[in-house]
PDB file of N, CA and C and ligand atoms in Angstrom:
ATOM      1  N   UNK A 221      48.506 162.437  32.697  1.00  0.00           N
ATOM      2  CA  UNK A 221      48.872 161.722  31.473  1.00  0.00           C
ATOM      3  C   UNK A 221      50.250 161.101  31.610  1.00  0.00           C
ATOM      4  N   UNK A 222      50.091 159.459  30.908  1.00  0.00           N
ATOM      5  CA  UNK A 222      51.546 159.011  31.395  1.00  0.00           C
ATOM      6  C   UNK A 222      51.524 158.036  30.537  1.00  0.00           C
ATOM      7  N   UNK A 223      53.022 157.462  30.006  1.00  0.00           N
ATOM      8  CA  UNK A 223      52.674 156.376  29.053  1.00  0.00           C
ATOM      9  C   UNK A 223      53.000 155.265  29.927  1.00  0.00           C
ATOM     10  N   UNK A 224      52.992 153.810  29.527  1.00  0.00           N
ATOM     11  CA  UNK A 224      53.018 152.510  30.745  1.00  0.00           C
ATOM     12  C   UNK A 224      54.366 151.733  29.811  1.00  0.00           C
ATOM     13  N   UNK A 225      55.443 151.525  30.602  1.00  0.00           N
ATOM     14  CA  UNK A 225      55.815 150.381  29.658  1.00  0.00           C
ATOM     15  C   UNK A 225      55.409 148.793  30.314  1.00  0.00           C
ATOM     16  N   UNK A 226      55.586 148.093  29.205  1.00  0.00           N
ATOM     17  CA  UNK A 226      54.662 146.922  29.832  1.00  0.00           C
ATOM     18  C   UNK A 226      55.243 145.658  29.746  1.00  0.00           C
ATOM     19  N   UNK A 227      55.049 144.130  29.873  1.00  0.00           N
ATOM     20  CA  UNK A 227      56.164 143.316  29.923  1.00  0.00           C
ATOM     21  C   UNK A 227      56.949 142.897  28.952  1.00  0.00           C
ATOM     22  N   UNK A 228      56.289 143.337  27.605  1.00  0.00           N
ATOM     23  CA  UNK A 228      57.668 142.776  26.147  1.00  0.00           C
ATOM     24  C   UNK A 228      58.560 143.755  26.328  1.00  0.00           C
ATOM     25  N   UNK A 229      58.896 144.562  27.317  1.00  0.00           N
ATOM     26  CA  UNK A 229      60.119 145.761  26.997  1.00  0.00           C
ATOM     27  C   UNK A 229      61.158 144.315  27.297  1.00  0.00           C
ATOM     28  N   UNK A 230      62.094 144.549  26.383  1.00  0.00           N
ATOM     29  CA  UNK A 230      63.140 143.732  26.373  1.00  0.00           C
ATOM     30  C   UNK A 230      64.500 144.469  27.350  1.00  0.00           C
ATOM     31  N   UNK A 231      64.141 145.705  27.310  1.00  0.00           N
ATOM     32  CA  UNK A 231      65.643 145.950  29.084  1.00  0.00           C
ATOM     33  C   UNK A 231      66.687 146.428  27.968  1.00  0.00           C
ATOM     34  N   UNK A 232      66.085 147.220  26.582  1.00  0.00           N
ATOM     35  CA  UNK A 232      67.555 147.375  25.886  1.00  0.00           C
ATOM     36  C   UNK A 232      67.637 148.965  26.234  1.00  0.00           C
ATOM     37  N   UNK A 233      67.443 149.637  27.278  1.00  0.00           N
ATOM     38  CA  UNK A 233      67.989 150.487  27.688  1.00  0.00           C
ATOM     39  C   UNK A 233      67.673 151.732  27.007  1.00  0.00           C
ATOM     40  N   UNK A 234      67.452 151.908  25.482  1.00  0.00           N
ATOM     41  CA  UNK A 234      67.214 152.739  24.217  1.00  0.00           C
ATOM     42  C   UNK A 234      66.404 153.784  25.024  1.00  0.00           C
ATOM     43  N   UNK A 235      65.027 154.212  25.643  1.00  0.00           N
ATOM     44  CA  UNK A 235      64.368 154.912  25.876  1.00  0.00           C
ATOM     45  C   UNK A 235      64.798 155.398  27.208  1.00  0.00           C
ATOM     46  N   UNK A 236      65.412 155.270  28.034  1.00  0.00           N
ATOM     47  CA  UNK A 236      65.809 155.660  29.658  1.00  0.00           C
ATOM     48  C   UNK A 236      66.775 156.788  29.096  1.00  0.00           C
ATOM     49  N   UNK A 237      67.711 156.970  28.348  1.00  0.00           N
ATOM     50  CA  UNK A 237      68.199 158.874  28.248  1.00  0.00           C
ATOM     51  C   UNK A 237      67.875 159.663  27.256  1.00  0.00           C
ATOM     52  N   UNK A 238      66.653 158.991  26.471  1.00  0.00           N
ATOM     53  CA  UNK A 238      65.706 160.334  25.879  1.00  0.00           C
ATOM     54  C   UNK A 238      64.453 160.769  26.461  1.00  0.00           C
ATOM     55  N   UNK A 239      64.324 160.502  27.444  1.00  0.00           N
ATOM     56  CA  UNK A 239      63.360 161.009  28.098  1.00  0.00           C
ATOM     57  C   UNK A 239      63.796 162.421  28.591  1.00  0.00           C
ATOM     58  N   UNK A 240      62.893 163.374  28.247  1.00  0.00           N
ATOM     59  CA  UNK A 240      63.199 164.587  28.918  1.00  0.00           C
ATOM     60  C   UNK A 240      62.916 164.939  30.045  1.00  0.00           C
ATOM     61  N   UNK A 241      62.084 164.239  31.039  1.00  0.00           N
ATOM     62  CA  UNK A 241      60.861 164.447  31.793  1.00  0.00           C
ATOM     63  C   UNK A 241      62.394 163.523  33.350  1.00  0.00           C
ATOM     64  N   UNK A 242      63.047 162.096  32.830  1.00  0.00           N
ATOM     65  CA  UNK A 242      64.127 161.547  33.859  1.00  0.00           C
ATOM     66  C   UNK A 242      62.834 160.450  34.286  1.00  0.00           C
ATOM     67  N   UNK A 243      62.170 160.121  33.437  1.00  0.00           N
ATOM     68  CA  UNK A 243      60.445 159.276  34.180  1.00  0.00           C
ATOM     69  C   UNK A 243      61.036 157.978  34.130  1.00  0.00           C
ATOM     70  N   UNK A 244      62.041 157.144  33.233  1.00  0.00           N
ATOM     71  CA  UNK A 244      61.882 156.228  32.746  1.00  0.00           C
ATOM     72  C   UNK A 244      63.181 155.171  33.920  1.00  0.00           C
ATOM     73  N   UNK A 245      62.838 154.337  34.599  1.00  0.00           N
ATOM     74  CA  UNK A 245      63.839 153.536  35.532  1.00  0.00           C
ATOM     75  C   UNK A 245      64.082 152.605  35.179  1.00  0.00           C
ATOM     76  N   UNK A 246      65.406 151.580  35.543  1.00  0.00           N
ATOM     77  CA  UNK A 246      65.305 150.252  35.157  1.00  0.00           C
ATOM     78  C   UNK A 246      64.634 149.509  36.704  1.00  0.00           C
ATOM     79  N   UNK A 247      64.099 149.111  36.296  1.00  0.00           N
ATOM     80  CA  UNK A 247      63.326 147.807  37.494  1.00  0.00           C
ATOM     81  C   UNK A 247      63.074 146.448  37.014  1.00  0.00           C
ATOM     82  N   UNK A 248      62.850 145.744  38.110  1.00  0.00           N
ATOM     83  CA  UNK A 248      62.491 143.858  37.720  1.00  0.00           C
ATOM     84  C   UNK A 248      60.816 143.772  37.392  1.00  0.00           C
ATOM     85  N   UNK A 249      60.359 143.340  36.189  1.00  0.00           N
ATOM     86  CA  UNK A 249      61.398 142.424  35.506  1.00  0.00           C
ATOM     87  C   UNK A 249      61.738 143.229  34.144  1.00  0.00           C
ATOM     88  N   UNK A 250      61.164 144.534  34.001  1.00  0.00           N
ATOM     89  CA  UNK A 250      61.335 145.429  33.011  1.00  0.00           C
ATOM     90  C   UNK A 250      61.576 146.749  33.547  1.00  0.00           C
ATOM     91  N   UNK A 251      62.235 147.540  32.112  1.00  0.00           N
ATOM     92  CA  UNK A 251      62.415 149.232  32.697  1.00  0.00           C
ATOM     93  C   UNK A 251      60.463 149.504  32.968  1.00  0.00           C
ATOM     94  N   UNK A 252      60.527 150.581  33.893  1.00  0.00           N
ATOM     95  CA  UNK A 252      59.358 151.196  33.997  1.00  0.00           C
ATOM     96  C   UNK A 252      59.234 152.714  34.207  1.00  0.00           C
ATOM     97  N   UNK A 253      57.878 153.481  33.794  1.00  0.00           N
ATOM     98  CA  UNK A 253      57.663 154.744  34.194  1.00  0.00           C
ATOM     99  C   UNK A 253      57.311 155.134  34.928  1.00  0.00           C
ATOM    100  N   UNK A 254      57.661 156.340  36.084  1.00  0.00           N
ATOM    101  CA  UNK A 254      57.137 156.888  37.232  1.00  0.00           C
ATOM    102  C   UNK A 254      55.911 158.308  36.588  1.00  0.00           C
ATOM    103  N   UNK A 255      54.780 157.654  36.602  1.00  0.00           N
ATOM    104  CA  UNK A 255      53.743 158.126  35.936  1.00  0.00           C
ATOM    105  C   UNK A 255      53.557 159.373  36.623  1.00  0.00           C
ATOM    106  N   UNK A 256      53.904 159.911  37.669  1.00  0.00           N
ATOM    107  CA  UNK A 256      54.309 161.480  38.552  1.00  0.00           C
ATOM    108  C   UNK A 256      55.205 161.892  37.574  1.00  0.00           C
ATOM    109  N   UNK A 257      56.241 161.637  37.140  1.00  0.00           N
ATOM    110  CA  UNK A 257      57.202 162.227  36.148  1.00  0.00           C
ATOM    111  C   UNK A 257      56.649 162.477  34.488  1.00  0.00           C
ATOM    112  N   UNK A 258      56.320 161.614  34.205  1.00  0.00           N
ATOM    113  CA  UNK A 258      56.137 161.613  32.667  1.00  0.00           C
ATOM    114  C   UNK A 258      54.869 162.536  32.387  1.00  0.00           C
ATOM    115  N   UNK A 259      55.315 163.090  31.232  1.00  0.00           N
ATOM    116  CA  UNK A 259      54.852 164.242  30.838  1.00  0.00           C
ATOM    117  C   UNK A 259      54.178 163.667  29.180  1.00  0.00           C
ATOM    118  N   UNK A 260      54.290 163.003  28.804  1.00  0.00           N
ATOM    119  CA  UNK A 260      53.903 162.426  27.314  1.00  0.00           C
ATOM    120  C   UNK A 260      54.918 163.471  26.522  1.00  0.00           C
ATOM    121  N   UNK A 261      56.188 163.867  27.090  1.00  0.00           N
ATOM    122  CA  UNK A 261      56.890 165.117  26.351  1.00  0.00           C
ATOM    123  C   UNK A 261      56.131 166.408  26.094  1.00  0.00           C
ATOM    124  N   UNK A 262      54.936 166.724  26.675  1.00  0.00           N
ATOM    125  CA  UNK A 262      54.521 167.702  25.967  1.00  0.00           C
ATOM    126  C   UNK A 262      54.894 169.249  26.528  1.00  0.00           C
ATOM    127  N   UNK A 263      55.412 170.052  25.895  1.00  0.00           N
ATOM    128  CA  UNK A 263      56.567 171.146  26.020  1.00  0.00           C
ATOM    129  C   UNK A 263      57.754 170.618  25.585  1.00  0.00           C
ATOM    130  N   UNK A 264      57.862 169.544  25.409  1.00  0.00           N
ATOM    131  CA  UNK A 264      59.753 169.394  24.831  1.00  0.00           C
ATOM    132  C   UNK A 264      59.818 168.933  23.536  1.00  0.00           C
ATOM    133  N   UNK A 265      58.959 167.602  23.352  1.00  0.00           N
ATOM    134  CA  UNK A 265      59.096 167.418  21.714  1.00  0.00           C
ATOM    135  C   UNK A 265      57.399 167.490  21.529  1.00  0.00           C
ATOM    136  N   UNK A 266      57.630 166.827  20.017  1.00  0.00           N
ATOM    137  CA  UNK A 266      55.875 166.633  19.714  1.00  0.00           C
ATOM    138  C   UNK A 266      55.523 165.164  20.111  1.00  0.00           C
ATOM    139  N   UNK A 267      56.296 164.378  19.669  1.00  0.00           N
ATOM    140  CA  UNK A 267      55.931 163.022  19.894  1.00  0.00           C
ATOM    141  C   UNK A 267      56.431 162.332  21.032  1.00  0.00           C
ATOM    142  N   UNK A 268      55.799 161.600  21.772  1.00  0.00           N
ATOM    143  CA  UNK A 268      56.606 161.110  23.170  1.00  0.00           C
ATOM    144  C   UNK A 268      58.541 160.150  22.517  1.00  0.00           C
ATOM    145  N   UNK A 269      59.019 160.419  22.880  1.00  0.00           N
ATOM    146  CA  UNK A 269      60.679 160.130  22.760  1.00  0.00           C
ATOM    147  C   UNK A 269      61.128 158.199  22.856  1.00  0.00           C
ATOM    148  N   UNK A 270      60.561 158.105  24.019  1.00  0.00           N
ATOM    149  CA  UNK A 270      60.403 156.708  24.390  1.00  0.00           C
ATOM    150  C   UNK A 270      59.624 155.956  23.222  1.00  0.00           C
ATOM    151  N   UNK A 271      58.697 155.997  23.143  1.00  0.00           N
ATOM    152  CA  UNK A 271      57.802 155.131  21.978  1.00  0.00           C
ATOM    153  C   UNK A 271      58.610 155.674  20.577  1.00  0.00           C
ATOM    154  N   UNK A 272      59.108 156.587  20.193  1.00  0.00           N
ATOM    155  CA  UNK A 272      59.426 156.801  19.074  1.00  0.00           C
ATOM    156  C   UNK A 272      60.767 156.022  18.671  1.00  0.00           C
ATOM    157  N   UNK A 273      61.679 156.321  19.890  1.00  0.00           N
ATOM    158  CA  UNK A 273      62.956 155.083  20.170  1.00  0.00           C
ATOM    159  C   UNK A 273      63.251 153.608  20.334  1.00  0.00           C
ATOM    160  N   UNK A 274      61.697 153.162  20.790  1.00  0.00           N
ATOM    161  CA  UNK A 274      61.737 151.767  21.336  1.00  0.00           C
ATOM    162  C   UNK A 274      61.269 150.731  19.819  1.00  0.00           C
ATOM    163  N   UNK A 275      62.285 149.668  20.093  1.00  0.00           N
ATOM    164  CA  UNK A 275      62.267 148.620  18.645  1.00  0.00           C
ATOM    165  C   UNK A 275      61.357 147.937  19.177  1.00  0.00           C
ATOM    166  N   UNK A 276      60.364 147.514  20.051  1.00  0.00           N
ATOM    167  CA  UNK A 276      59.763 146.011  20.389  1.00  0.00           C
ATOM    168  C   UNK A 276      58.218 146.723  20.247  1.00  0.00           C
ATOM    169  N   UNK A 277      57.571 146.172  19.326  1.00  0.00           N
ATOM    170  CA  UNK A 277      56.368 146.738  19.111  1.00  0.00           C
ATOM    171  C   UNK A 277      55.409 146.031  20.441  1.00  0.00           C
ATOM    172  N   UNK A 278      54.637 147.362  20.794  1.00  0.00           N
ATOM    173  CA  UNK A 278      53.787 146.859  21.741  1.00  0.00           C
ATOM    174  C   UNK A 278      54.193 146.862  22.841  1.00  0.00           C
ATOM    175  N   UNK A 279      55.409 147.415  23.519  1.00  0.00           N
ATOM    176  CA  UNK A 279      56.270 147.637  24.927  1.00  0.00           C
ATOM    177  C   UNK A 279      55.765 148.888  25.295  1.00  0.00           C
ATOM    178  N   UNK A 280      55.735 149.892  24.967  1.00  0.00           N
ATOM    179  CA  UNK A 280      54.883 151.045  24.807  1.00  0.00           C
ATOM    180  C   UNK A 280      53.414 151.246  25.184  1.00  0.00           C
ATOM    181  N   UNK A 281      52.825 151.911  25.902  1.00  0.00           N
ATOM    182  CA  UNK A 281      50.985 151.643  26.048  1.00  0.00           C
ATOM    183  C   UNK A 281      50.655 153.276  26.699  1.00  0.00           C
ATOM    184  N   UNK A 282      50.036 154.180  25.921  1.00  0.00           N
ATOM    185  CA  UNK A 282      49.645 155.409  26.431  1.00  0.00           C
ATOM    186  C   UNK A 282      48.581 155.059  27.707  1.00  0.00           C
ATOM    187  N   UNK A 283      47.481 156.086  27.894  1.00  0.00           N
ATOM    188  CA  UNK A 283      46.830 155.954  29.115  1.00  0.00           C
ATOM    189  C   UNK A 283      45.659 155.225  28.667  1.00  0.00           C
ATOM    190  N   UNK A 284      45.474 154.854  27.847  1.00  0.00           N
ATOM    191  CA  UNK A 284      44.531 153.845  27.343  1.00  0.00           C
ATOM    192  C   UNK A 284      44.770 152.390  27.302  1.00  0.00           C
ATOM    193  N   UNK A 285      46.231 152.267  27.174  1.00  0.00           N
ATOM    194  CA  UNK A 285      46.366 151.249  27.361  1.00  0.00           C
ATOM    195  C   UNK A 285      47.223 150.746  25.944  1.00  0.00           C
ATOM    196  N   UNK A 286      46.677 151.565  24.738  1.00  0.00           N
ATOM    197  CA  UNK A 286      46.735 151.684  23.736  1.00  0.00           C
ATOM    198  C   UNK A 286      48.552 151.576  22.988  1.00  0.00           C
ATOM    199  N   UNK A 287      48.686 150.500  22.220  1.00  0.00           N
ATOM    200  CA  UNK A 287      50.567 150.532  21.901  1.00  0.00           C
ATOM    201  C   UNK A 287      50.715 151.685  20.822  1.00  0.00           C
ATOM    202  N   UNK A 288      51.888 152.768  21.598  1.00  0.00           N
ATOM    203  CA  UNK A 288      52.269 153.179  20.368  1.00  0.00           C
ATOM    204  C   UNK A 288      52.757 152.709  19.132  1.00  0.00           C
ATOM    205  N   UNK A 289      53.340 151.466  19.333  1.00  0.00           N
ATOM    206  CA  UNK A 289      53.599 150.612  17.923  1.00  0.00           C
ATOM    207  C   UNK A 289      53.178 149.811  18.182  1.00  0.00           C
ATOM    208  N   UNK A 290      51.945 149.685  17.667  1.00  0.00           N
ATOM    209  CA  UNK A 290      50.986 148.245  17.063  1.00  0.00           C
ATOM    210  C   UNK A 290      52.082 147.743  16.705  1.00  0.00           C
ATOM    211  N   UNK A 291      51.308 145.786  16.361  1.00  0.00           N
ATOM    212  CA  UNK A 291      52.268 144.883  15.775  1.00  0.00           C
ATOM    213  C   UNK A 291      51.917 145.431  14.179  1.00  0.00           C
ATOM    214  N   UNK A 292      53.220 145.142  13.604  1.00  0.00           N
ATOM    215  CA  UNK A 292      53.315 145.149  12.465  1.00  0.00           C
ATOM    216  C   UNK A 292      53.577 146.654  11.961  1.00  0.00           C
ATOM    217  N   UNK A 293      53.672 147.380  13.014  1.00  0.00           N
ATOM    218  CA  UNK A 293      54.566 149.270  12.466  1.00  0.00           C
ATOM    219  C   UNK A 293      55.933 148.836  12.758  1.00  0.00           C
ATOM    220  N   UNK A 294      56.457 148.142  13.265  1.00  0.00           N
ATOM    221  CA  UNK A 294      57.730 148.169  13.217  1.00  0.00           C
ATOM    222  C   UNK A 294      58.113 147.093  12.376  1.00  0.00           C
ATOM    223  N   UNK A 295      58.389 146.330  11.998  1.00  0.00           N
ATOM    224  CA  UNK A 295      59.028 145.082  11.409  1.00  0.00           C
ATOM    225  C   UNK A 295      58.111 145.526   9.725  1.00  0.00           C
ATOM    226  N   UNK A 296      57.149 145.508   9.709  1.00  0.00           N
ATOM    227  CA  UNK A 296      55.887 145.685   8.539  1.00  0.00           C
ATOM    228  C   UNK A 296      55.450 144.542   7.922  1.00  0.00           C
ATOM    229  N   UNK A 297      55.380 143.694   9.144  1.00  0.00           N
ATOM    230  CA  UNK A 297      54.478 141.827   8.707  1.00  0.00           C
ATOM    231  C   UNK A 297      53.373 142.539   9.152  1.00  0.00           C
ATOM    232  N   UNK A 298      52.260 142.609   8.430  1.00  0.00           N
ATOM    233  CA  UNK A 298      51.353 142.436   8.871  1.00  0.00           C
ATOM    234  C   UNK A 298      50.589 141.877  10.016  1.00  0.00           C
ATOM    235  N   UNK A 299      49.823 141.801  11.093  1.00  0.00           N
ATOM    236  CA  UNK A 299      49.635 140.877  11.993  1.00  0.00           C
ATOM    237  C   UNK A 299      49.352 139.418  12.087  1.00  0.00           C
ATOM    238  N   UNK A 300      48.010 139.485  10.652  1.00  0.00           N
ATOM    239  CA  UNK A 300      47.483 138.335  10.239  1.00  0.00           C
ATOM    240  C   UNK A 300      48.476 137.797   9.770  1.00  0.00           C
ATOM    241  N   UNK A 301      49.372 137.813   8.887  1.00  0.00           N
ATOM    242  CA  UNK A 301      50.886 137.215   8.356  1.00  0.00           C
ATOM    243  C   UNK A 301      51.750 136.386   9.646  1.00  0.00           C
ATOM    244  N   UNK A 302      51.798 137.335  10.254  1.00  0.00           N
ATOM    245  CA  UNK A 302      52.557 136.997  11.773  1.00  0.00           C
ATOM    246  C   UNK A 302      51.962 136.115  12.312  1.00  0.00           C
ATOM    247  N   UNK A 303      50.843 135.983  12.354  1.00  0.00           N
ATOM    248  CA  UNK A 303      50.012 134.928  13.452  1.00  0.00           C
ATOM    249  C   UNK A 303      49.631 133.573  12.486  1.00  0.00           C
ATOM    250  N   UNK A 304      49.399 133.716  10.985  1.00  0.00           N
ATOM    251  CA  UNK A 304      49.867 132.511  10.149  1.00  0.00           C
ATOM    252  C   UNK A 304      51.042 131.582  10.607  1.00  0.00           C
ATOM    253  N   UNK A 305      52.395 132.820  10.265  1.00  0.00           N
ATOM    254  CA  UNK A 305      53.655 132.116  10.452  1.00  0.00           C
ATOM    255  C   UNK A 305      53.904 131.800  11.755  1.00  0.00           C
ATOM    256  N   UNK A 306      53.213 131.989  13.424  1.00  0.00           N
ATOM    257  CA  UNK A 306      53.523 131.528  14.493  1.00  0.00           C
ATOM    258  C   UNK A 306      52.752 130.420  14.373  1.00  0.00           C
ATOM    259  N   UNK A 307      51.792 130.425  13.723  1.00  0.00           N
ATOM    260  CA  UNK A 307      50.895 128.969  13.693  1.00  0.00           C
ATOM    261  C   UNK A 307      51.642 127.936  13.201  1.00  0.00           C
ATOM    262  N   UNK A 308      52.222 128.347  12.181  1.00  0.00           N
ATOM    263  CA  UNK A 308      52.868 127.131  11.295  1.00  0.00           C
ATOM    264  C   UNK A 308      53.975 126.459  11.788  1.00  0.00           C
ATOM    265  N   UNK A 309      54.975 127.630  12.695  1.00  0.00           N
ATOM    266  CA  UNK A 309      56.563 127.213  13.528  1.00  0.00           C
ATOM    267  C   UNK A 309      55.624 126.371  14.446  1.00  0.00           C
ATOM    268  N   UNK A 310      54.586 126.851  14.950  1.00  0.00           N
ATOM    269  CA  UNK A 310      54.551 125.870  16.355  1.00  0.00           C
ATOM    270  C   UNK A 310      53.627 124.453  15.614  1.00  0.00           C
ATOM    271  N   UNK A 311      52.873 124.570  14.684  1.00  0.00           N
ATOM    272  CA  UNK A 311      52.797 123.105  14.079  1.00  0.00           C
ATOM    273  C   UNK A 311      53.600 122.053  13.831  1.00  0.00           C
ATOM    274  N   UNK A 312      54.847 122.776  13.838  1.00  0.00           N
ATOM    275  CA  UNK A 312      56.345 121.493  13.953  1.00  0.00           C
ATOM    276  C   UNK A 312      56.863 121.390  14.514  1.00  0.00           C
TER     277      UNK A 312
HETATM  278  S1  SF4 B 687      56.456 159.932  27.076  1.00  0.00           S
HETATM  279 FE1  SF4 B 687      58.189 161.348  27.221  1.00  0.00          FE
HETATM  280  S2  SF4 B 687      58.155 162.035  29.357  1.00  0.00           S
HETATM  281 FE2  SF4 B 687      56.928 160.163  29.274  1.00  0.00          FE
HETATM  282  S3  SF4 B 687      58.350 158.492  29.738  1.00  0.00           S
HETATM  283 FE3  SF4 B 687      58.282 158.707  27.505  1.00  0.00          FE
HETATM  284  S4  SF4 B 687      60.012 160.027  27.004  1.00  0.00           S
HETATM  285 FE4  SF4 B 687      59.575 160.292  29.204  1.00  0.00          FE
HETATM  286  S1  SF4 B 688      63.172 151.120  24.446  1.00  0.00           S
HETATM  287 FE1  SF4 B 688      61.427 149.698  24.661  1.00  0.00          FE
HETATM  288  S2  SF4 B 688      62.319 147.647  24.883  1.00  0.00           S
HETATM  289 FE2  SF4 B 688      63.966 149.178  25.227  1.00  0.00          FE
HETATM  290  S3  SF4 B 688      63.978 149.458  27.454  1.00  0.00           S
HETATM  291 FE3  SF4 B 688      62.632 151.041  26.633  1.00  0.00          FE
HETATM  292  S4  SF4 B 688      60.550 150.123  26.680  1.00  0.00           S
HETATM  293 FE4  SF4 B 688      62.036 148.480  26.950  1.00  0.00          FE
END
């Protein structure tokens, strides 16, 4: 079990010293996890540390693939809202 970070991690560093497990590296073109290391926290906290810390919804992806923050848990636009208002900026 391992979580993935994936290419919207923006490199803000936030999740690389709460990791308890030391899984989390910076690399090109994003930080990444050494999936031998990561533990999903389980024995240290309840919830994995990294996904609970990280602001960019959808940088995050358990072994499914799956984002711990869907769009729209962090900010709270809805998705459909969000994908209105990208429609409309890029109409002009
Ligand atoms: S889930 Fe926990 S052990 Fe795995 S990378 Fe994130 S903080 Fe580290
Ligand atoms: S907290 Fe999220 S955006 Fe920041 S470095 Fe980690 S995965 Fe990337």
């Amino acid at each position: 079990m391992a979580v993935k970070i994936i290419e919207s991690c923006v490199n803000c560093f936030a999740c690389e010293p709460v990791c308890p497990s030391n899984a989390i590296y910076e690399a090109k073109p994003h930080f990444l996890v050494d999936s031998k290391k990561c533990t999903e926290c389980e024995g240290d906290f309840p919830v994995q540390q990294c996904a609970s810390i990280c602001p960019i919804e959808g940088a995050i992806v358990d072994s499914f693939g799956l984002a711990f923050n869907p769009p729209g848990s962090l900010t709270g636009i809805p998705p459909e809202k969000m994908a209105e208002a990208m429609a409309e900026l890029q109409s002009h």
